[in-house]
Amino acid sequence: MKNTIAIVGRPNVGKSTLFNRLVGQRKAIMDNQSGVTRDRHYGYGDWIGKHFTVIDTGGYVHGSDDVFEESIRRQVKLAIDEADVVLFMVDVDAGMHGLDEEFANVLRRYQGKKPIYIVANKADTNARAHAAGEFYALGVGDGDIFTISSQSGSGTGDLLDAVVSHFEDPWEETEDEGLPKIAVVGRPNVGKSSLVNLLLGEERTIVTEIAGTTRDAIKTRYNAFGNEFILIDTAGLRRKTKVKEDIEFYSVLRSIRAMEESDVCIVMLDATRGIEAQDVNIIALADKNRKGIVILVNKWDLVEDKETNSTKKIEEQILEKIAPIAYPPIIFTSVLTKQRVHKAIETAIQVYENKTKKIPTSQLNEIMLRAIEEHQPPSVKGKMVRIKYVTQLPTHNPVFAFFCNLPQYVRDSYVRYLENRLRDNFGFEGVPIGVIFRKK
């Protein structure tokens, strides 16, 4: 799946505010001081049934000697290269700025290659909306200028209608529909390339390579352990660069795209470095996208003091960092010595089976109503919640609907209790499950 939006422009025009509105949460830091967004932020949104990835970039300043701004400039260009649609934000209140003109020069080389929309922010009044016409002089963009207020949301609906018209249907069927799709993702240099090479080198049962499916992930049909699946590889596809931060940025984009394509993500960590912020971010994104997750701790052979750094201790550290996500299996491996590599693939296939598992309604009610009887929902404001019936919904991921008299009074702690009982009784290792309440 492509469907990537890059929000770009000079500092302090409201890019992070629009980002937060599109992804539906306050994720990016906002401040009136320019240059706050130095790290890139990634989020997900949907509009009229189309799902998309949003990249919030730092403010672009041409020709600055500031070391941070130099890094931001490079990464803004990378974001534009990767995006399917570019939103060029300007500030109506401030009017045309010299930096807008310089940025337009950068965007001009992409004109005709991908949709570019000028988004005139802070158009809170009719007078400001009319003033946006001056930005036509920039000479870039497809069609009309979109006047919006990212703070209030005014105008963003029309903008999104135009943006998603360029996107694919995420549920469009392909010739490989029904085959599990397993993606190998993670930071650079954790061993993704070595793992994929080992798998493809040992199992000489490759049927075909599917070329051109996405711009950034190689998909190989693969047969192992009596199961056929699609292996999605993001390894070895980094752009040559001297800047480590750019590589990290680019690898996250690769991981996001591979993740969107997949059913199950094998997230690789480096045992010698432990779990780092980038790893946590990738695992959280996989969870948010409702993907199955297997955590593979590679280079276990290089850990010298295995008594002090026991697998149990490291598992606890990983689960503490990724909390409240607690369902992924954790496997310690060495691709170099081929230690437990097959177990990783077997586990990923099992996670896919868990993800597609359907529990008979009669069995579900017999077990879960007994668990509810043993531990009733706590009363709220003197009102008792009575759950009468439970069923699994026909969704892409396991989602269970509990029918009750007062769904609005069910506490989060009780939702966690029910999720834990579902896992205790029916498995679902490695899979996010949904618990919702409906009025009976």
Coordinates of C-alpha atoms in Angstrom, one line a residue, residues 279-434:
D279 CA 12.4 -0.2 18.0
V280 CA 9.6 0.9 20.3
N281 CA 8.2 3.2 17.7
I282 CA 8.1 0.5 15.0
I283 CA 6.4 -2.0 17.4
A284 CA 3.9 0.7 18.4
L285 CA 3.1 1.4 14.7
A286 CA 2.6 -2.3 14.0
D287 CA 0.2 -2.5 17.0
K288 CA -1.7 0.6 15.9
N289 CA -2.1 -0.9 12.5
R290 CA -3.4 -4.1 14.1
K291 CA -0.6 -6.3 12.7
G292 CA 0.6 -9.6 14.2
I293 CA 4.0 -9.1 15.8
V294 CA 7.0 -11.4 16.5
I295 CA 10.0 -9.8 18.2
L296 CA 13.3 -11.3 17.1
V297 CA 16.3 -10.5 19.3
N298 CA 19.2 -11.1 16.9
K299 CA 23.0 -11.4 17.6
W300 CA 22.4 -13.3 20.8
D301 CA 25.7 -15.1 20.2
L302 CA 27.5 -11.8 20.7
V303 CA 26.1 -11.3 24.2
E304 CA 29.0 -12.3 26.5
D305 CA 27.6 -12.4 30.0
K306 CA 24.5 -14.5 29.4
E307 CA 23.9 -15.2 33.1
T308 CA 23.6 -11.5 33.9
N309 CA 21.8 -10.7 30.7
S310 CA 19.4 -13.7 30.8
T311 CA 16.6 -14.0 28.3
K312 CA 14.0 -13.6 31.0
K313 CA 15.6 -10.3 32.2
I314 CA 15.8 -9.0 28.6
E315 CA 12.2 -10.1 27.9
E316 CA 11.1 -8.1 31.0
Q317 CA 13.0 -5.0 29.8
I318 CA 11.4 -5.2 26.3
L319 CA 7.9 -5.7 27.7
E320 CA 8.4 -2.8 30.1
K321 CA 9.5 -0.5 27.2
I322 CA 6.6 -1.4 24.9
A323 CA 3.9 -1.5 27.6
P324 CA 0.9 -1.7 27.5
I325 CA 1.6 -4.0 24.4
A326 CA 2.2 -7.4 26.0
Y327 CA 1.2 -10.0 23.5
P328 CA 4.2 -10.4 21.1
P329 CA 6.3 -13.6 21.4
I330 CA 10.0 -12.8 21.9
I331 CA 12.6 -15.1 20.3
F332 CA 16.3 -14.9 20.9
T333 CA 18.3 -15.8 17.8
S334 CA 21.5 -15.6 15.9
V335 CA 21.2 -15.4 12.2
L336 CA 25.0 -15.8 12.0
T337 CA 24.9 -19.2 13.7
K338 CA 21.4 -20.1 12.4
Q339 CA 20.2 -20.4 16.0
R340 CA 16.3 -20.6 16.2
V341 CA 15.8 -18.9 12.8
H342 CA 13.3 -21.6 11.8
K343 CA 11.5 -21.1 15.1
A344 CA 11.0 -17.4 14.1
I345 CA 9.3 -18.3 10.9
E346 CA 7.2 -21.0 12.5
T347 CA 6.1 -18.5 15.1
A348 CA 5.2 -15.9 12.5
I349 CA 3.0 -18.5 10.7
Q350 CA 1.4 -19.4 14.0
V351 CA 0.7 -15.7 14.7
Y352 CA -0.9 -15.4 11.3
E353 CA -3.1 -18.4 12.1
N354 CA -4.0 -16.8 15.4
K355 CA -4.9 -13.5 13.6
T356 CA -7.3 -15.3 11.3
K357 CA -8.7 -17.6 13.9
K358 CA -12.5 -17.7 14.4
I359 CA -14.0 -18.9 17.8
P360 CA -17.4 -20.6 17.6
T361 CA -20.0 -18.4 19.3
S362 CA -21.3 -21.2 21.5
Q363 CA -17.8 -21.9 22.9
L364 CA -17.1 -18.1 23.3
N365 CA -20.3 -17.6 25.4
E366 CA -19.8 -20.7 27.5
I367 CA -16.3 -19.6 28.6
M368 CA -16.6 -15.8 28.6
L369 CA -20.0 -15.6 30.4
R370 CA -18.5 -17.9 33.1
A371 CA -15.5 -15.5 33.4
I372 CA -17.9 -12.5 33.6
E373 CA -19.9 -14.4 36.3
E374 CA -16.7 -14.9 38.4
H375 CA -15.8 -11.2 38.1
Q376 CA -18.7 -8.9 37.4
P377 CA -18.1 -5.4 35.9
P378 CA -17.8 -2.8 38.7
S379 CA -20.9 -0.6 39.2
V380 CA -20.6 3.0 38.1
K381 CA -22.8 5.7 39.7
G382 CA -24.8 2.9 41.3
K383 CA -25.6 1.4 37.9
M384 CA -24.8 -2.3 37.2
V385 CA -23.5 -3.4 33.8
R386 CA -25.0 -6.7 32.8
I387 CA -23.3 -8.5 29.9
K388 CA -25.6 -11.0 28.2
Y389 CA -23.9 -12.2 25.0
V390 CA -20.6 -12.2 23.2
T391 CA -19.7 -12.8 19.5
Q392 CA -16.6 -12.5 17.3
L393 CA -17.1 -10.0 14.5
P394 CA -16.3 -10.8 10.8
T395 CA -13.2 -8.4 10.7
H396 CA -9.6 -8.7 9.4
N397 CA -8.4 -9.0 13.0
P398 CA -10.0 -10.6 16.1
V399 CA -12.6 -8.3 17.5
F400 CA -15.2 -9.4 20.1
A401 CA -18.5 -7.6 20.7
F402 CA -20.0 -7.9 24.2
F403 CA -23.7 -7.0 24.3
C404 CA -24.8 -5.3 27.5
N405 CA -27.3 -2.9 29.0
L406 CA -25.0 0.0 29.7
P407 CA -21.9 -0.1 27.4
Q408 CA -20.9 3.5 28.3
Y409 CA -20.2 2.5 31.9
V410 CA -17.7 -0.3 31.2
R411 CA -14.3 0.7 32.6
D412 CA -10.9 0.3 30.8
S413 CA -9.7 -2.0 33.6
Y414 CA -12.6 -4.3 32.9
V415 CA -11.9 -4.3 29.1
R416 CA -8.3 -5.4 30.0
Y417 CA -9.7 -8.2 32.2
L418 CA -11.9 -9.5 29.4
E419 CA -8.9 -9.3 26.9
N420 CA -6.8 -11.3 29.3
R421 CA -9.5 -14.0 29.7
L422 CA -9.8 -14.2 25.9
R423 CA -6.1 -14.7 25.6
D424 CA -5.9 -17.2 28.5
N425 CA -8.7 -19.4 27.0
F426 CA -8.2 -19.0 23.2
G427 CA -4.5 -18.1 22.7
F428 CA -4.1 -15.2 20.2
E429 CA -0.3 -14.9 20.9
G430 CA 1.3 -12.2 18.9
V431 CA -2.1 -10.7 17.8
P432 CA -3.8 -7.5 18.9
I433 CA -7.4 -8.2 19.8
G434 CA -10.3 -5.7 20.0

